[in-house]
Amino acid sequence: MTTLPQSTEKKLGLVIDLDTCVGCQACVVSCKEWNTSNYGAPLSDVDAYGAEPQGTFLNRVHSFEAQPETGCSQTVHFPKSCLHCEDAPCVTVCPTGASYKREEDGIVLVNEADCMGCGLCAWACPYGARELDEIFGVMKKCTLCVDRIYNENIPEEDRVPSCVRTCPAGARHFGDLGDPESDVSKLVTAREGMDLMPELGTKPVNKYLPPRLKDQSSDAALAPQHTNAKGLFAWLDKALEKL
Amino acid sequence: MHPAPSVIAFTTLSGLGFGLLFWLGLGLPPVTGWVAFVFFALAYALAVGGLLASVAHLANPKNAIKAFSQWRSSWLSREGIAAIAALLLMAVFASGIIFFDVRLRVVGVLGALLCLTTVFTTSMIYTQLKTVPRWNMWTTPPVFLLHALAGGALLAGQTRLAAVLLTVLGVLMVWAWIAGDEKGRAGSTMESATGLGRIGKVRLLEPPHSGENYLLKEMAYQVGRKHAVKLRVIALGLGIILPAALMLLLSVTHFIGFIAVLSHLVGIAAGRWLFFAEAEHVQALYYGR
C-alpha cells in the first residue's frame, strides 16, 4: 500500500558526520558488494570494463567545496543515500504499490515483484536516492540493509548496515532516531544535526552532522606560483615580483 | 528532465484523442452512422495509441496491470483508472450512435467528463512533483486541459470554438513559461541541498562518479534548454497562432482543417518536448547542474 503510515514504531536511519568523512568511497563499494548479492535484483553494471562504465549504486559520495566570505575554502566529502523520509514523496506517487514505508521501523523499501519501472518515484525524490536498474528494469534504493540488521545468522557486530560496518573513519552511525535517548539522537542534538533540503517538507530521518567550525581562521592561502605570461612579460613579471 | 519520446507521444496524442472524445460526447459535431464511426475511430486511435506509447516508457511492463491498484494515493494510478473508465463509457455511447442511431445523452456527457478527468489526472502526475518547480505550478493542469479541449475542437471541426480555446491556451502557455523562468528551482540551492551554506558558497569539487548514470540521464538533461527560445516560437507559431488564424477564415475547408491540425500537432509536440527538456530537477544540484 503506497499510503504512508501515520507514525512508525521506530525511525531507523543513519547519521553521517561530514566532519569525519574522508571520502575514501569504502562505503560505496561495501554497499554495492552487499546489496548486489542479497535483497532483490543485483545492482547491474553496463560497459563495466569499457570506455563508458556505469551502473546502479545505492550510496554515492560527492565532494563539495564551501567557500567562506574570507579565508580558505573547505572541502567536504558528502555520502548520499536514501534518507528514509517520514513524509516520503516517492512512496505516495507509486501506482503499483511496490514502494512502501514500514510501520515497524520506518524503512522505505521497494517490492520488486510489483515494480513496473515507470520511474515516477525517482522523479519525486529530491535527493537522487533511487536508481532504475538498466538491466533488471526495477527501481533500486537503500534498504538500510534490512537483510543484515535483523539477521541472526551473522555475528551481532555485523548487524548494522554494510556502509556503517565498513567505514574506516567512523563517520557513519546507525540507530533509532525516533528514540531521544538513543546514541544517534544524542549525537544529533550535540552536533546540531541537519536535514537536507528542509524546504521540500520531506522530513528526512537520516541526519547530517555539519563540519565543526574552525578554531582558527585559515587565511594563509598560498600565493599563485606561476602565471600564464610568456617571454618578455614573464621576465617582467618575475623582475617586478623581486622589486 | 529527459524528454522521452514515448512520454511526449503519450501526452500529446492521448490528450488530443480524449479532447476529441469530449466534444463527441457532447454531440459536437452531431454525427451518426459511418461519419461517426470515422470520428470515433480517430479519437480512439489517438487516445489508445498514446496510452500504448506510455507503456513503452516502462522498464518492467509485465507489472503494468498493478498500476490500477493505488488510486487512493497515486495520480498515475488514478489516471489509468480514469482512462479505462472514459474509454469504456464512450464506447457504449459510440456504439449507440454508430450502430443503432440512438444518442444516449447522459452517457455521452458522463463520458465527456471522464475524458477531461483523465487529462486532469495526467497533468497532476507532473503538477504534484515539488522536485520539479517548473511543473509544480497552478498553470500545469489548465494548460493540459486546454491542449486537449483546443486540439479536440480542431479535430471536431468546431472552428470558432477552436480559435477561442487556442488563444486562451496560447496566453496561458506564455504565462507559464515566464512564471517558470522566474521560479527557477524555487529556492532550493546547492547550499540548501548540502546544508553547507552555513560555511559559505558551495560548488561541486568532484562528482561521485566519472561517467553517466540513471540520475544524470533522467534528471539532469541539458540539451533542450539552449534551444528554449526557438522551441517556444515554434510551439506558439505552429501550435497556436497558425491554426487559430486558419480557424477564423470565412470558410474552413477540409484541406485547411487538415493543415491546421497538422500544424497544431507539430507545434504542441515541440512545446511538450520543451516541457520536459526545460524542467529542472532539484536533484541535479548535487551534481552542480
Short mmCIF file of C-alpha atoms in Angstrom, two decimals:
data_model
loop_
_atom_site.label_atom_id
_atom_site.label_comp_id
_atom_site.label_asym_id
_atom_site.label_seq_id
_atom_site.Cartn_x
_atom_site.Cartn_y
_atom_site.Cartn_z
CA MET A 1 0.00 0.00 0.00
CA THR A 2 1.52 3.30 -1.04
CA THR A 3 -0.17 5.46 1.56
CA LEU A 4 2.26 6.41 4.31
CA PRO A 5 1.84 5.10 7.87
CA GLN A 6 0.57 7.71 10.38
CA SER A 7 3.59 7.03 12.54
CA THR A 8 6.23 4.34 12.83
CA GLU A 9 7.27 2.44 15.98
CA LYS A 10 10.93 3.15 15.30
CA LYS A 11 12.71 5.56 13.00
CA LEU A 12 15.76 3.62 11.93
CA GLY A 13 18.25 5.68 10.00
CA LEU A 14 21.79 6.90 9.53
CA VAL A 15 23.69 9.82 10.99
CA ILE A 16 26.54 10.94 8.74
CA ASP A 17 29.38 13.01 10.15
CA LEU A 18 30.61 15.37 7.43
CA ASP A 19 33.49 16.42 9.68
CA THR A 20 34.88 12.89 9.80
CA CYS A 21 34.20 11.52 6.32
CA VAL A 22 37.44 11.34 4.34
CA GLY A 23 35.80 10.49 1.01
CA CYS A 24 37.51 7.12 0.68
CA GLN A 25 34.47 5.54 -1.07
CA ALA A 26 34.73 2.35 1.03
CA CYS A 27 31.03 2.64 1.95
CA VAL A 28 30.14 2.89 -1.76
CA VAL A 29 31.99 -0.34 -2.51
CA SER A 30 30.76 -2.30 0.51
CA CYS A 31 27.18 -1.18 -0.19
CA LYS A 32 27.40 -2.37 -3.77
CA GLU A 33 29.01 -5.65 -2.71
CA TRP A 34 26.38 -6.50 -0.09
CA ASN A 35 23.34 -5.33 -1.99
CA THR A 36 24.21 -6.81 -5.37
CA SER A 37 24.14 -10.29 -3.85
CA ASN A 38 21.28 -10.07 -1.36
CA TYR A 39 17.91 -8.22 -1.28
CA GLY A 40 16.20 -8.24 -4.71
CA ALA A 41 17.73 -7.95 -8.17
CA PRO A 42 21.52 -7.41 -8.44
CA LEU A 43 22.93 -3.90 -8.93
CA SER A 44 23.95 -4.21 -12.55
CA ASP A 45 26.83 -2.57 -14.39
CA VAL A 46 26.86 -1.66 -18.07
CA ASP A 47 30.13 -1.50 -20.04
CA ALA A 48 31.96 -2.21 -16.79
CA TYR A 49 35.37 -2.66 -18.43
CA GLY A 50 34.79 -0.37 -21.41
CA ALA A 51 35.20 3.31 -22.13
CA GLU A 52 31.93 4.44 -20.54
CA PRO A 53 31.29 2.32 -17.47
CA GLN A 54 28.13 2.97 -15.49
CA GLY A 55 25.97 1.11 -13.06
CA THR A 56 23.47 1.15 -10.24
CA PHE A 57 24.61 2.27 -6.80
CA LEU A 58 22.56 2.84 -3.65
CA ASN A 59 25.14 5.07 -2.00
CA ARG A 60 27.39 7.62 -3.66
CA VAL A 61 29.96 10.04 -2.24
CA HIS A 62 30.05 13.56 -3.69
CA SER A 63 32.80 16.03 -2.81
CA PHE A 64 31.94 19.68 -2.36
CA GLU A 65 33.92 22.81 -1.69
CA ALA A 66 32.41 25.50 0.55
CA GLN A 67 33.93 28.95 0.21
CA PRO A 68 33.51 31.27 3.22
CA GLU A 69 33.48 35.04 2.65
CA THR A 70 37.04 35.27 3.97
CA GLY A 71 39.75 32.67 4.31
CA CYS A 72 40.31 29.31 2.70
CA SER A 73 37.67 27.10 1.21
CA GLN A 74 36.71 23.89 2.95
CA THR A 75 36.46 20.50 1.24
CA VAL A 76 33.56 18.36 2.42
CA HIS A 77 33.03 14.73 1.38
CA PHE A 78 29.36 14.01 1.23
CA PRO A 79 27.93 10.47 1.21
CA LYS A 80 24.36 10.35 -0.05
CA SER A 81 21.80 7.55 0.05
CA CYS A 82 18.07 7.21 0.81
CA LEU A 83 17.11 9.35 3.82
CA HIS A 84 14.06 7.17 4.67
CA CYS A 85 11.89 10.31 4.91
CA GLU A 86 8.91 10.40 7.27
CA ASP A 87 6.89 12.15 4.56
CA ALA A 88 8.38 10.23 1.64
CA PRO A 89 7.02 11.58 -1.68
CA CYS A 90 8.46 8.57 -3.52
CA VAL A 91 6.03 6.25 -1.72
CA THR A 92 2.74 8.04 -2.38
CA VAL A 93 3.34 8.53 -6.12
CA CYS A 94 3.84 4.79 -6.76
CA PRO A 95 0.94 3.44 -8.86
CA THR A 96 1.53 -0.27 -8.31
CA GLY A 97 2.01 -0.42 -4.55
CA ALA A 98 5.64 -1.50 -4.93
CA SER A 99 7.01 1.37 -2.83
CA TYR A 100 6.19 1.33 0.84
CA LYS A 101 7.32 2.59 4.24
CA ARG A 102 7.41 0.00 7.01
CA GLU A 103 5.27 0.73 10.05
CA GLU A 104 7.58 -1.15 12.44
CA ASP A 105 10.85 0.66 11.71
CA GLY A 106 10.19 3.34 9.08
CA ILE A 107 12.42 1.78 6.41
CA VAL A 108 11.38 2.71 2.86
CA LEU A 109 11.51 -0.29 0.54
CA VAL A 110 10.61 -1.37 -3.00
CA ASN A 111 8.82 -4.66 -3.50
CA GLU A 112 10.40 -5.59 -6.82
CA ALA A 113 7.71 -8.15 -7.62
CA ASP A 114 5.26 -5.24 -8.03
CA CYS A 115 7.52 -2.55 -9.59
CA MET A 116 6.76 -1.75 -13.25
CA GLY A 117 9.78 0.52 -13.71
CA CYS A 118 7.91 3.73 -14.50
CA GLY A 119 10.48 5.83 -12.66
CA LEU A 120 7.96 8.24 -11.12
CA CYS A 121 9.31 7.62 -7.58
CA ALA A 122 12.79 8.68 -8.73
CA TRP A 123 11.26 11.88 -10.11
CA ALA A 124 9.53 12.52 -6.79
CA CYS A 125 12.72 12.12 -4.71
CA PRO A 126 14.64 15.38 -4.21
CA TYR A 127 17.84 13.59 -3.24
CA GLY A 128 18.52 11.30 -6.20
CA ALA A 129 18.32 8.32 -3.89
CA ARG A 130 16.56 5.97 -6.31
CA GLU A 131 18.10 4.49 -9.44
CA LEU A 132 16.28 2.43 -12.03
CA ASP A 133 18.40 -0.60 -12.85
CA GLU A 134 19.09 -0.62 -16.57
CA ILE A 135 19.24 -4.40 -16.94
CA PHE A 136 16.64 -5.59 -14.44
CA GLY A 137 14.16 -2.75 -15.03
CA VAL A 138 13.21 -2.29 -11.38
CA MET A 139 13.79 0.60 -9.00
CA LYS A 140 16.72 0.15 -6.62
CA LYS A 141 17.28 2.04 -3.39
CA CYS A 142 18.96 1.78 0.00
CA THR A 143 17.24 -0.86 2.15
CA LEU A 144 19.15 0.19 5.26
CA CYS A 145 20.50 -3.37 4.89
CA VAL A 146 17.22 -4.76 6.16
CA ASP A 147 18.71 -8.22 5.50
CA ARG A 148 21.63 -7.54 7.89
CA ILE A 149 20.21 -5.57 10.79
CA TYR A 150 17.75 -8.31 11.87
CA ASN A 151 19.85 -11.22 10.62
CA GLU A 152 20.56 -13.70 13.43
CA ASN A 153 22.79 -15.79 11.18
CA ILE A 154 25.59 -13.25 11.25
CA PRO A 155 27.64 -12.09 14.28
CA GLU A 156 25.99 -9.36 16.34
CA GLU A 157 28.58 -6.70 15.47
CA ASP A 158 27.71 -7.15 11.80
CA ARG A 159 24.01 -6.41 12.33
CA VAL A 160 24.32 -2.82 11.10
CA PRO A 161 24.15 -1.51 7.53
CA SER A 162 27.14 -2.53 5.43
CA CYS A 163 28.27 1.09 4.93
CA VAL A 164 28.33 1.70 8.70
CA ARG A 165 30.19 -1.53 9.39
CA THR A 166 32.85 -0.73 6.80
CA CYS A 167 33.51 2.98 7.37
CA PRO A 168 37.17 3.20 8.50
CA ALA A 169 36.77 6.74 9.83
CA GLY A 170 33.67 6.13 11.95
CA ALA A 171 31.76 8.77 10.02
CA ARG A 172 28.55 6.74 9.76
CA HIS A 173 26.24 5.87 12.64
CA PHE A 174 23.11 3.71 12.69
CA GLY A 175 20.25 3.69 15.18
CA ASP A 176 16.70 4.66 16.14
CA LEU A 177 16.26 8.38 15.57
CA GLY A 178 12.73 8.17 16.99
CA ASP A 179 14.13 7.40 20.47
CA PRO A 180 15.52 10.61 22.02
CA GLU A 181 17.70 8.50 24.37
CA SER A 182 19.47 6.58 21.58
CA ASP A 183 23.14 7.26 20.85
CA VAL A 184 22.36 8.60 17.39
CA SER A 185 19.71 11.01 18.73
CA LYS A 186 22.14 12.32 21.35
CA LEU A 187 24.77 12.76 18.66
CA VAL A 188 22.33 14.73 16.51
CA THR A 189 21.44 17.00 19.45
CA ALA A 190 25.07 17.57 20.43
CA ARG A 191 26.27 18.34 16.92
CA GLU A 192 23.21 20.19 15.58
CA GLY A 193 22.39 17.52 13.03
CA MET A 194 20.61 18.88 9.98
CA ASP A 195 18.10 17.90 7.28
CA LEU A 196 18.89 18.12 3.57
CA MET A 197 16.61 20.43 1.57
CA PRO A 198 14.24 21.02 4.52
CA GLU A 199 12.22 23.40 2.29
CA LEU A 200 10.72 20.42 0.46
CA GLY A 201 9.00 19.14 3.60
CA THR A 202 10.08 15.51 3.27
CA LYS A 203 11.16 15.24 6.95
CA PRO A 204 14.22 13.02 6.37
CA VAL A 205 15.05 10.51 9.12
CA ASN A 206 18.76 10.44 8.23
CA LYS A 207 20.66 13.41 9.64
CA TYR A 208 23.93 15.05 8.61
CA LEU A 209 26.37 16.46 11.16
CA PRO A 210 27.83 19.67 9.74
CA PRO A 211 31.61 20.20 9.79
CA ARG A 212 32.70 21.83 13.05
CA LEU A 213 33.72 25.47 12.79
CA LYS A 214 37.48 26.03 12.54
CA ASP A 215 39.05 27.10 15.84
CA GLN A 216 41.37 29.45 13.97
CA SER A 217 40.80 31.13 10.67
CA SER A 218 42.85 29.71 7.83
CA ASP A 219 43.59 32.70 5.69
CA ALA A 220 47.19 31.74 4.88
CA ALA A 221 46.44 30.69 1.35
CA LEU A 222 49.40 30.05 -0.91
CA ALA A 223 50.23 32.76 -3.41
CA PRO A 224 49.93 31.71 -7.05
CA GLN A 225 53.24 30.05 -8.01
CA HIS A 226 53.23 30.83 -11.69
CA THR A 227 51.41 32.97 -14.22
CA ASN A 228 50.37 32.36 -17.80
CA ALA A 229 52.75 35.04 -19.09
CA LYS A 230 55.47 34.05 -21.58
CA GLY A 231 58.66 35.61 -22.96
CA LEU A 232 59.29 39.27 -22.19
CA PHE A 233 56.23 39.56 -19.96
CA ALA A 234 57.25 36.53 -17.95
CA TRP A 235 60.65 38.13 -17.32
CA LEU A 236 58.98 41.46 -16.48
CA ASP A 237 56.61 39.67 -14.13
CA LYS A 238 59.49 37.95 -12.31
CA ALA A 239 61.56 41.14 -12.18
CA LEU A 240 58.72 43.21 -10.76
CA GLU A 241 57.95 40.46 -8.25
CA LYS A 242 61.52 40.76 -6.89
CA LEU A 243 61.42 44.54 -6.51
CA MET B 1 14.17 16.27 -17.30
CA HIS B 2 14.83 13.75 -20.07
CA PRO B 3 12.26 14.22 -22.86
CA ALA B 4 11.45 10.57 -23.56
CA PRO B 5 9.74 10.25 -26.98
CA SER B 6 7.29 7.71 -25.57
CA VAL B 7 6.07 10.13 -22.91
CA ILE B 8 5.84 13.06 -25.35
CA ALA B 9 3.85 10.91 -27.80
CA PHE B 10 1.65 9.73 -24.94
CA THR B 11 0.76 13.15 -23.53
CA THR B 12 0.22 14.85 -26.92
CA LEU B 13 -1.65 12.06 -28.75
CA SER B 14 -3.81 10.85 -25.89
CA GLY B 15 -4.56 14.48 -24.96
CA LEU B 16 -5.85 15.12 -28.49
CA GLY B 17 -7.79 11.84 -28.52
CA PHE B 18 -9.51 12.49 -25.20
CA GLY B 19 -10.18 16.08 -26.30
CA LEU B 20 -11.95 14.85 -29.44
CA LEU B 21 -13.89 12.26 -27.42
CA PHE B 22 -15.00 15.05 -25.06
CA TRP B 23 -16.60 17.06 -27.88
CA LEU B 24 -18.11 13.95 -29.49
CA GLY B 25 -19.64 13.06 -26.13
CA LEU B 26 -21.31 16.46 -26.02
CA GLY B 27 -22.68 15.90 -29.54
CA LEU B 28 -20.30 18.26 -31.33
CA PRO B 29 -20.42 17.61 -34.25
CA PRO B 30 -23.80 15.76 -34.15
CA VAL B 31 -22.59 12.88 -36.33
CA THR B 32 -24.22 9.46 -36.86
CA GLY B 33 -23.51 6.24 -38.78
CA TRP B 34 -20.35 5.95 -40.83
CA VAL B 35 -19.23 9.55 -40.27
CA ALA B 36 -19.49 8.96 -36.53
CA PHE B 37 -17.50 5.76 -36.95
CA VAL B 38 -14.64 7.65 -38.61
CA PHE B 39 -14.61 10.32 -35.89
CA PHE B 40 -14.63 7.79 -33.05
CA ALA B 41 -12.03 5.60 -34.77
CA LEU B 42 -9.70 8.60 -34.99
CA ALA B 43 -10.31 9.57 -31.36
CA TYR B 44 -9.72 6.02 -30.12
CA ALA B 45 -6.61 5.60 -32.30
CA LEU B 46 -5.12 8.74 -30.75
CA ALA B 47 -6.15 8.03 -27.15
CA VAL B 48 -5.27 4.32 -27.13
CA GLY B 49 -2.16 4.86 -29.28
CA GLY B 50 -0.95 7.42 -26.76
CA LEU B 51 -1.63 5.09 -23.84
CA LEU B 52 0.25 2.26 -25.57
CA ALA B 53 3.19 4.61 -26.20
CA SER B 54 3.31 5.30 -22.47
CA VAL B 55 3.69 1.57 -21.79
CA ALA B 56 6.89 1.72 -23.89
CA HIS B 57 8.26 4.03 -21.19
CA LEU B 58 8.08 1.25 -18.58
CA ALA B 59 11.22 -0.72 -17.79
CA ASN B 60 9.21 -3.67 -16.47
CA PRO B 61 5.83 -3.59 -18.28
CA LYS B 62 4.75 -7.04 -17.09
CA ASN B 63 3.63 -5.40 -13.84
CA ALA B 64 1.69 -2.61 -15.59
CA ILE B 65 -1.67 -4.17 -14.66
CA LYS B 66 -0.88 -3.50 -10.99
CA ALA B 67 -0.91 0.25 -11.72
CA PHE B 68 -4.69 0.29 -11.25
CA SER B 69 -4.40 -0.61 -7.56
CA GLN B 70 -3.15 2.54 -5.77
CA TRP B 71 -5.85 5.10 -6.64
CA ARG B 72 -6.05 6.23 -3.00
CA SER B 73 -2.64 7.89 -3.15
CA SER B 74 -1.20 7.85 -6.68
CA TRP B 75 -2.17 10.18 -9.54
CA LEU B 76 -0.63 7.78 -12.05
CA SER B 77 -2.92 5.03 -10.78
CA ARG B 78 -5.93 7.36 -10.91
CA GLU B 79 -5.05 8.25 -14.49
CA GLY B 80 -5.07 4.60 -15.53
CA ILE B 81 -8.49 4.03 -13.98
CA ALA B 82 -9.97 7.25 -15.39
CA ALA B 83 -8.66 6.41 -18.88
CA ILE B 84 -10.18 2.92 -18.90
CA ALA B 85 -13.50 4.20 -17.50
CA ALA B 86 -13.66 7.01 -20.08
CA LEU B 87 -12.83 4.70 -23.00
CA LEU B 88 -15.41 2.09 -21.90
CA LEU B 89 -18.23 4.60 -21.34
CA MET B 90 -17.52 6.39 -24.60
CA ALA B 91 -17.55 3.00 -26.37
CA VAL B 92 -21.15 2.50 -25.18
CA PHE B 93 -22.08 5.99 -26.39
CA ALA B 94 -20.28 5.49 -29.71
CA SER B 95 -21.91 2.12 -30.48
CA GLY B 96 -25.33 3.72 -29.75
CA ILE B 97 -24.71 6.41 -32.36
CA ILE B 98 -22.92 4.29 -34.95
CA PHE B 99 -24.97 1.10 -34.95
CA PHE B 100 -28.40 1.96 -33.52
CA ASP B 101 -28.78 5.67 -34.33
CA VAL B 102 -29.52 6.23 -30.62
CA ARG B 103 -27.97 9.18 -28.78
CA LEU B 104 -27.54 8.29 -25.08
CA ARG B 105 -27.10 11.88 -23.90
CA VAL B 106 -26.39 11.16 -20.23
CA VAL B 107 -23.78 8.52 -21.12
CA GLY B 108 -22.16 10.97 -23.57
CA VAL B 109 -21.94 13.79 -21.03
CA LEU B 110 -20.62 11.45 -18.32
CA GLY B 111 -18.07 10.02 -20.76
CA ALA B 112 -17.02 13.54 -21.77
CA LEU B 113 -16.45 14.46 -18.11
CA LEU B 114 -14.41 11.28 -17.60
CA CYS B 115 -12.27 12.24 -20.64
CA LEU B 116 -11.48 15.60 -19.00
CA THR B 117 -10.84 13.82 -15.69
CA THR B 118 -8.30 11.60 -17.45
CA VAL B 119 -6.42 14.60 -18.86
CA PHE B 120 -6.58 16.29 -15.44
CA THR B 121 -5.08 13.23 -13.72
CA THR B 122 -2.30 13.16 -16.35
CA SER B 123 -1.49 16.79 -15.58
CA MET B 124 -1.47 16.08 -11.82
CA ILE B 125 1.28 13.46 -12.27
CA TYR B 126 3.55 16.39 -13.18
CA THR B 127 1.96 19.11 -11.05
CA GLN B 128 2.38 17.12 -7.81
CA LEU B 129 6.19 16.97 -8.09
CA LYS B 130 7.71 19.60 -5.79
CA THR B 131 11.09 18.38 -7.01
CA VAL B 132 10.44 19.92 -10.45
CA PRO B 133 9.39 23.50 -9.65
CA ARG B 134 8.51 24.34 -13.28
CA TRP B 135 5.82 21.63 -13.23
CA ASN B 136 4.70 22.28 -9.66
CA MET B 137 2.57 25.32 -10.66
CA TRP B 138 -1.18 26.04 -10.86
CA THR B 139 -0.83 26.58 -14.61
CA THR B 140 0.04 22.95 -15.42
CA PRO B 141 -3.48 21.40 -15.17
CA PRO B 142 -5.25 24.17 -17.16
CA VAL B 143 -2.53 24.05 -19.84
CA PHE B 144 -3.02 20.27 -20.23
CA LEU B 145 -6.82 20.61 -20.22
CA LEU B 146 -6.77 23.45 -22.78
CA HIS B 147 -4.41 21.44 -25.01
CA ALA B 148 -6.98 18.63 -25.05
CA LEU B 149 -10.01 20.91 -25.45
CA ALA B 150 -8.49 23.10 -28.18
CA GLY B 151 -6.92 20.21 -30.13
CA GLY B 152 -10.15 18.21 -29.77
CA ALA B 153 -12.18 21.17 -31.06
CA LEU B 154 -9.85 21.43 -34.09
CA LEU B 155 -10.37 17.75 -34.89
CA ALA B 156 -14.11 18.01 -34.25
CA GLY B 157 -14.38 20.85 -36.77
CA GLN B 158 -15.56 23.40 -34.19
CA THR B 159 -13.77 26.27 -35.91
CA ARG B 160 -14.69 29.36 -33.89
CA LEU B 161 -14.58 27.46 -30.58
CA ALA B 162 -11.13 26.11 -31.50
CA ALA B 163 -9.87 29.63 -32.28
CA VAL B 164 -11.05 30.92 -28.87
CA LEU B 165 -9.63 27.94 -26.94
CA LEU B 166 -6.31 28.14 -28.81
CA THR B 167 -5.99 31.83 -27.96
CA VAL B 168 -6.62 31.22 -24.25
CA LEU B 169 -4.15 28.32 -24.34
CA GLY B 170 -1.51 30.50 -26.04
CA VAL B 171 -1.82 33.21 -23.39
CA LEU B 172 -1.59 30.67 -20.58
CA MET B 173 1.41 28.91 -22.18
CA VAL B 174 3.35 32.18 -22.37
CA TRP B 175 2.35 32.97 -18.78
CA ALA B 176 3.59 29.54 -17.63
CA TRP B 177 6.92 29.97 -19.46
CA ILE B 178 7.59 33.34 -17.84
CA ALA B 179 6.45 32.23 -14.38
CA GLY B 180 8.54 29.05 -14.72
CA ASP B 181 11.64 31.09 -15.67
CA GLU B 182 11.15 33.31 -12.62
CA LYS B 183 10.55 30.39 -10.29
CA GLY B 184 13.78 28.59 -11.20
CA ARG B 185 14.41 25.94 -8.58
CA ALA B 186 12.01 27.59 -6.11
CA GLY B 187 14.62 28.49 -3.53
CA SER B 188 16.47 25.17 -3.46
CA THR B 189 20.20 25.72 -3.91
CA MET B 190 23.42 23.75 -3.62
CA GLU B 191 23.67 25.32 -0.16
CA SER B 192 20.26 24.02 0.99
CA ALA B 193 20.85 20.66 -0.72
CA THR B 194 24.11 20.05 1.14
CA GLY B 195 23.44 22.08 4.30
CA LEU B 196 26.88 23.61 3.80
CA GLY B 197 25.52 27.12 3.26
CA ARG B 198 26.47 27.83 6.89
CA ILE B 199 30.12 27.77 5.77
CA GLY B 200 29.73 29.67 2.52
CA LYS B 201 29.13 29.36 -1.19
CA VAL B 202 29.12 25.71 -2.32
CA ARG B 203 30.46 24.22 -5.54
CA LEU B 204 30.98 20.64 -6.70
CA LEU B 205 34.63 19.70 -6.31
CA GLU B 206 34.40 16.12 -7.52
CA PRO B 207 31.35 14.22 -8.77
CA PRO B 208 30.76 10.79 -7.19
CA HIS B 209 31.40 9.00 -10.49
CA SER B 210 33.25 9.82 -13.69
CA GLY B 211 30.65 8.53 -16.14
CA GLU B 212 26.93 8.88 -16.68
CA ASN B 213 24.26 7.25 -14.56
CA TYR B 214 20.47 6.96 -14.43
CA LEU B 215 20.14 10.12 -12.36
CA LEU B 216 22.10 12.28 -14.79
CA LYS B 217 20.44 10.85 -17.89
CA GLU B 218 16.93 11.15 -16.45
CA MET B 219 17.07 14.30 -14.32
CA ALA B 220 19.95 16.47 -15.47
CA TYR B 221 19.08 16.69 -19.16
CA GLN B 222 20.55 19.89 -20.60
CA VAL B 223 20.28 19.78 -24.40
CA GLY B 224 16.87 21.39 -24.77
CA ARG B 225 17.49 24.43 -22.63
CA LYS B 226 19.79 26.20 -25.05
CA HIS B 227 17.12 26.00 -27.78
CA ALA B 228 14.35 27.12 -25.45
CA VAL B 229 13.55 30.41 -27.22
CA LYS B 230 13.41 28.81 -30.71
CA LEU B 231 11.23 25.98 -29.46
CA ARG B 232 8.88 28.43 -27.76
CA VAL B 233 8.50 30.34 -31.03
CA ILE B 234 7.77 27.07 -32.90
CA ALA B 235 5.28 25.94 -30.25
CA LEU B 236 3.46 29.25 -30.27
CA GLY B 237 3.60 29.87 -34.04
CA LEU B 238 2.69 26.39 -35.32
CA GLY B 239 0.77 25.15 -32.29
CA ILE B 240 -1.39 28.20 -31.62
CA ILE B 241 -1.19 31.20 -33.96
CA LEU B 242 -1.36 29.48 -37.38
CA PRO B 243 -4.21 27.06 -36.58
CA ALA B 244 -6.14 29.78 -34.72
CA ALA B 245 -5.80 32.13 -37.70
CA LEU B 246 -6.90 29.37 -40.12
CA MET B 247 -9.96 28.69 -37.97
CA LEU B 248 -11.01 32.34 -38.28
CA LEU B 249 -11.12 32.19 -42.12
CA LEU B 250 -14.60 32.68 -43.61
CA SER B 251 -14.82 29.15 -44.96
CA VAL B 252 -12.74 26.38 -43.45
CA THR B 253 -12.42 23.55 -45.97
CA HIS B 254 -11.33 20.02 -45.04
CA PHE B 255 -7.91 20.78 -46.52
CA ILE B 256 -7.47 23.90 -44.38
CA GLY B 257 -8.66 21.94 -41.38
CA PHE B 258 -6.07 19.24 -42.12
CA ILE B 259 -3.28 21.84 -42.36
CA ALA B 260 -4.42 23.42 -39.08
CA VAL B 261 -4.42 20.05 -37.27
CA LEU B 262 -1.01 19.12 -38.67
CA SER B 263 0.50 22.47 -37.71
CA HIS B 264 -1.04 22.24 -34.23
CA LEU B 265 0.34 18.72 -33.74
CA VAL B 266 3.90 19.73 -34.68
CA GLY B 267 3.67 22.85 -32.52
CA ILE B 268 2.42 21.12 -29.40
CA ALA B 269 4.91 18.27 -29.80
CA ALA B 270 7.67 20.92 -29.78
CA GLY B 271 6.05 22.55 -26.75
CA ARG B 272 5.74 19.23 -24.93
CA TRP B 273 9.37 18.39 -25.72
CA LEU B 274 10.30 21.69 -24.13
CA PHE B 275 8.01 20.98 -21.16
CA PHE B 276 10.37 18.13 -20.28
CA ALA B 277 13.71 19.41 -21.56
CA GLU B 278 13.35 22.77 -19.83
CA ALA B 279 12.21 21.39 -16.47
CA GLU B 280 14.99 21.37 -13.89
CA HIS B 281 15.03 18.80 -11.09
CA VAL B 282 16.39 19.84 -7.67
CA GLN B 283 18.32 16.54 -7.51
CA ALA B 284 20.73 17.87 -10.19
CA LEU B 285 22.00 20.38 -7.60
CA TYR B 286 24.05 17.57 -6.05
CA TYR B 287 25.89 17.39 -9.36
CA GLY B 288 26.30 21.15 -9.56
CA ARG B 289 23.97 21.28 -12.61
#
